[in-house]
Amino acid sequence: IVAWTSLIGGYIEHEKGEEALQWFSKMQVDGITPDAPAFVLGMKACGSIKAMEKGQEIHAEIERQGLLDGSPFLGSALVDMYVKCNAFSQAHEVVNKLKLRNLAAWNALISGFAEQGHGEKALNCFKQMRHSGVSPDVVTFTCCVKACGITRDLDMGRNVHSELERQGLLGADIFACNALLDMYMKCGQLFSAHEIFDKLPFRNVVSWNSLIAGYVDYGYGNEALKCLKTMKSMGVSPN
RNA sequence: CGGAUCCCAAA
């Protein structure tokens, strides 16, 4: 089973979801009953190629074997599969069904909504998640910041920002920092954005691009060009 | 190190 699972994981890593699923089936035909790790990869393969029907089949198998409550990884993988197939109501249903409160499952749902541009729904989930007693982590917050940028919800964005700071999550996570930068820019808060920018421990090309794009969007062409120069002088190559 | 969620901008 470990060998089969490694093989399937390899296909997924190389974005060969179709082949991964074929090997998953082959494994079963061979008389091997998938365990939780194998099912996780099965779900992931389905999500990666939006094979919703196959995903539902595997979901049913998981339920039949009663594995869902035994592994938090399975729960989040299942939610993620539905999210990747754009089946948000099913994803939400699974989240609610999970007996153990599952942070990653919520994160999968919230990030899916944010990814699809449904900022409000993402933030609603965030509230539901807290209401159900699950504490957010830096992943959750990053997704929420993204959602705030989409909906131009500056107030909420500021709330999440202060929460991130209070928990000391900003110093180490460039993804969260860049998401904040982008959110402030989208909300027209160039000053706040630049402030954050100056405080970042590291800046990559994405940080610079957010800043430059924001200045361009609001008609500050000269500022944008200045940033470009500074960026180059600091050894970051434009892409 | 056989397994999950974010993995950030623009496109």
XYZ file of C-alpha atoms (C1' of nucleotides) in Angstrom:
250
model
C 0.000 0.000 0.000
C 2.894 2.359 0.709
C 4.394 1.684 -2.701
C 1.085 2.282 -4.455
C 0.527 5.473 -2.548
C 3.995 6.761 -3.332
C 3.423 6.068 -6.994
C 0.097 7.867 -7.031
C 1.586 10.786 -5.145
C 4.303 11.055 -7.742
C 1.789 11.405 -10.546
C -0.046 14.097 -8.648
C 3.129 15.987 -7.975
C 3.751 16.078 -11.688
C 0.221 17.226 -12.346
C -0.813 13.951 -13.905
C -4.159 13.667 -12.166
C -5.620 11.403 -14.791
C -2.842 8.840 -14.460
C -2.966 9.112 -10.700
C -6.610 8.107 -10.780
C -5.921 5.233 -13.139
C -3.321 3.876 -10.747
C -5.682 4.396 -7.865
C -8.223 2.160 -9.607
C -5.582 -0.338 -10.582
C -4.574 -0.619 -6.977
C -8.110 -1.499 -5.989
C -8.466 -3.987 -8.802
C -5.291 -5.529 -7.479
C -7.135 -6.201 -4.265
C -5.580 -3.477 -2.173
C -8.003 -1.613 0.045
C -7.032 2.036 0.261
C -6.304 3.446 3.679
C -6.534 7.076 4.702
C -3.345 8.327 3.001
C -4.317 6.597 -0.229
C -7.789 8.087 -0.125
C -6.342 11.534 0.491
C -4.383 11.248 -2.723
C -7.410 9.895 -4.547
C -9.320 12.990 -3.515
C -6.484 15.222 -4.512
C -6.285 13.626 -7.934
C -10.016 14.142 -8.462
C -9.787 17.759 -7.438
C -6.855 18.447 -9.683
C -8.742 17.347 -12.781
C -12.208 18.338 -11.549
C -13.409 14.749 -11.651
C -16.417 15.383 -9.487
C -18.240 12.109 -10.147
C -15.246 9.977 -9.404
C -14.701 12.116 -6.342
C -18.193 11.427 -5.115
C -17.666 7.725 -5.682
C -14.545 7.743 -3.579
C -16.283 9.887 -1.006
C -18.972 7.231 -0.689
C -16.332 4.567 -0.206
C -14.717 6.566 2.537
C -18.032 6.934 4.309
C -18.798 3.263 3.882
C -15.561 2.388 5.580
C -16.234 4.912 8.302
C -12.846 6.517 7.840
C -13.965 10.108 7.798
C -13.835 10.700 11.509
C -10.564 8.902 11.934
C -8.343 11.256 9.988
C -8.390 15.035 9.849
C -6.377 14.841 6.629
C -9.205 12.996 4.964
C -11.731 15.582 5.980
C -9.784 18.477 4.580
C -8.855 16.593 1.432
C -12.516 15.834 0.830
C -13.547 19.439 1.308
C -10.736 20.548 -0.947
C -11.841 18.135 -3.642
C -15.352 19.593 -3.694
C -13.978 23.124 -3.618
C -11.709 22.430 -6.592
C -14.744 21.037 -8.432
C -16.619 24.249 -7.616
C -19.138 22.293 -5.564
C -19.261 24.677 -2.675
C -22.489 23.519 -1.112
C -21.196 19.970 -0.946
C -17.921 21.215 0.469
C -19.736 23.166 3.116
C -21.876 20.172 3.926
C -18.810 18.056 4.570
C -17.301 20.699 6.819
C -20.424 20.726 8.914
C -20.530 16.972 9.017
C -17.033 16.501 10.364
C -17.206 15.448 13.957
C -13.824 16.786 14.891
C -13.422 20.472 14.298
C -11.081 20.703 11.403
C -9.114 23.862 10.748
C -7.688 22.784 7.411
C -11.162 21.889 6.169
C -12.381 25.381 6.955
C -9.300 26.850 5.348
C -9.951 24.876 2.198
C -13.474 26.249 2.037
C -12.528 29.836 2.797
C -9.666 29.848 0.353
C -11.913 28.369 -2.319
C -14.430 31.156 -1.940
C -11.699 33.787 -1.964
C -10.054 32.196 -4.961
C -13.300 32.343 -6.922
C -13.809 35.969 -6.017
C -16.611 35.301 -3.534
C -15.182 37.580 -0.888
C -18.340 37.870 1.159
C -18.927 34.163 1.302
C -15.352 33.639 2.367
C -15.772 36.097 5.206
C -19.063 34.528 6.199
C -17.330 31.182 6.497
C -14.679 32.817 8.589
C -17.352 33.952 11.007
C -19.006 30.559 11.053
C -15.693 28.931 11.706
C -15.024 31.090 14.736
C -18.551 30.588 15.897
C -18.008 26.859 15.849
C -14.988 27.226 18.058
C -12.143 26.736 15.614
C -9.204 29.137 15.964
C -7.819 30.641 12.769
C -4.171 30.342 11.807
C -1.985 32.324 9.447
C -3.438 30.465 6.464
C -6.959 31.430 7.461
C -5.973 35.031 7.956
C -4.197 35.204 4.633
C -7.275 33.938 2.840
C -9.418 36.451 4.673
C -7.152 39.311 3.739
C -7.494 38.240 0.153
C -11.257 38.192 0.526
C -11.199 41.692 2.008
C -9.218 42.926 -0.962
C -11.758 41.446 -3.339
C -14.721 43.007 -1.574
C -12.784 46.211 -0.815
C -13.722 45.676 2.812
C -11.150 47.923 4.430
C -12.604 47.720 7.933
C -12.541 43.983 8.010
C -9.121 44.048 6.409
C -7.815 46.227 9.187
C -9.325 43.913 11.777
C -7.595 40.919 10.318
C -4.398 42.899 10.047
C -4.371 43.785 13.717
C -5.163 40.213 14.581
C -2.198 39.063 12.527
C 0.001 41.526 14.334
C -1.337 40.636 17.725
C -0.498 37.023 17.108
C 2.926 37.907 15.787
C 2.311 36.148 12.514
C 3.581 38.821 10.165
C 7.287 38.712 10.831
C 7.867 35.337 9.299
C 5.259 35.039 6.604
C 5.860 36.890 3.388
C 2.641 35.497 1.929
C 0.575 37.159 4.598
C 2.540 40.380 4.211
C 2.080 40.472 0.475
C -1.607 39.703 0.806
C -1.950 42.659 3.168
C -0.051 44.864 0.800
C -2.345 43.888 -2.019
C -5.449 44.386 0.105
C -4.474 47.928 1.126
C -3.629 48.807 -2.425
C -6.960 47.513 -3.693
C -8.702 49.566 -1.030
C -6.830 52.670 -2.121
C -4.774 52.922 1.057
C -1.466 53.649 -0.588
C 0.022 55.073 2.555
C -0.777 52.072 4.733
C 0.482 49.819 2.015
C 3.770 51.618 1.760
C 4.107 51.524 5.527
C 3.732 47.786 5.527
C 6.096 47.522 2.661
C 8.784 49.380 4.575
C 8.342 47.022 7.489
C 8.600 43.778 5.580
C 11.534 41.656 6.670
C 11.937 40.404 3.116
C 10.545 41.649 -0.149
C 10.238 39.640 -3.274
C 9.238 40.594 -6.761
C 5.565 40.103 -5.890
C 5.777 42.669 -3.098
C 7.277 45.181 -5.475
C 4.752 44.418 -8.171
C 1.839 44.966 -5.811
C 3.212 48.305 -4.812
C 3.969 49.410 -8.353
C 0.637 48.198 -9.710
C -1.193 50.038 -6.958
C 0.556 53.293 -7.730
C -0.209 52.882 -11.401
C -3.863 52.127 -10.687
C -4.275 55.319 -8.758
C -2.425 57.485 -11.234
C 0.868 57.880 -9.421
C 3.067 57.031 -12.350
C 6.089 58.796 -10.971
C 5.927 56.925 -7.685
C 5.620 53.698 -9.622
C 8.728 54.479 -11.631
C 10.606 55.426 -8.503
C 9.730 52.047 -7.012
C 10.946 50.304 -10.111
C 14.284 52.050 -9.814
C 14.641 51.306 -6.118
C 13.677 47.722 -6.705
C 16.369 47.306 -9.334
C 18.942 49.049 -7.203
C 18.211 46.517 -4.504
C 18.955 43.703 -6.864
C 15.431 42.479 -7.538
C 14.833 41.755 -11.212
C 11.505 42.766 -12.700
C 9.531 39.978 -14.282
C 9.390 11.939 3.400
C 3.346 7.070 1.462
C -1.201 11.634 3.034
C -4.530 17.483 3.694
C -5.848 23.267 3.688
C -2.883 28.789 2.280
C 1.414 28.965 -0.769
C 0.914 35.445 -1.984
C 0.652 40.107 -7.462
C -0.635 40.317 -12.601
C -1.870 37.069 -16.450
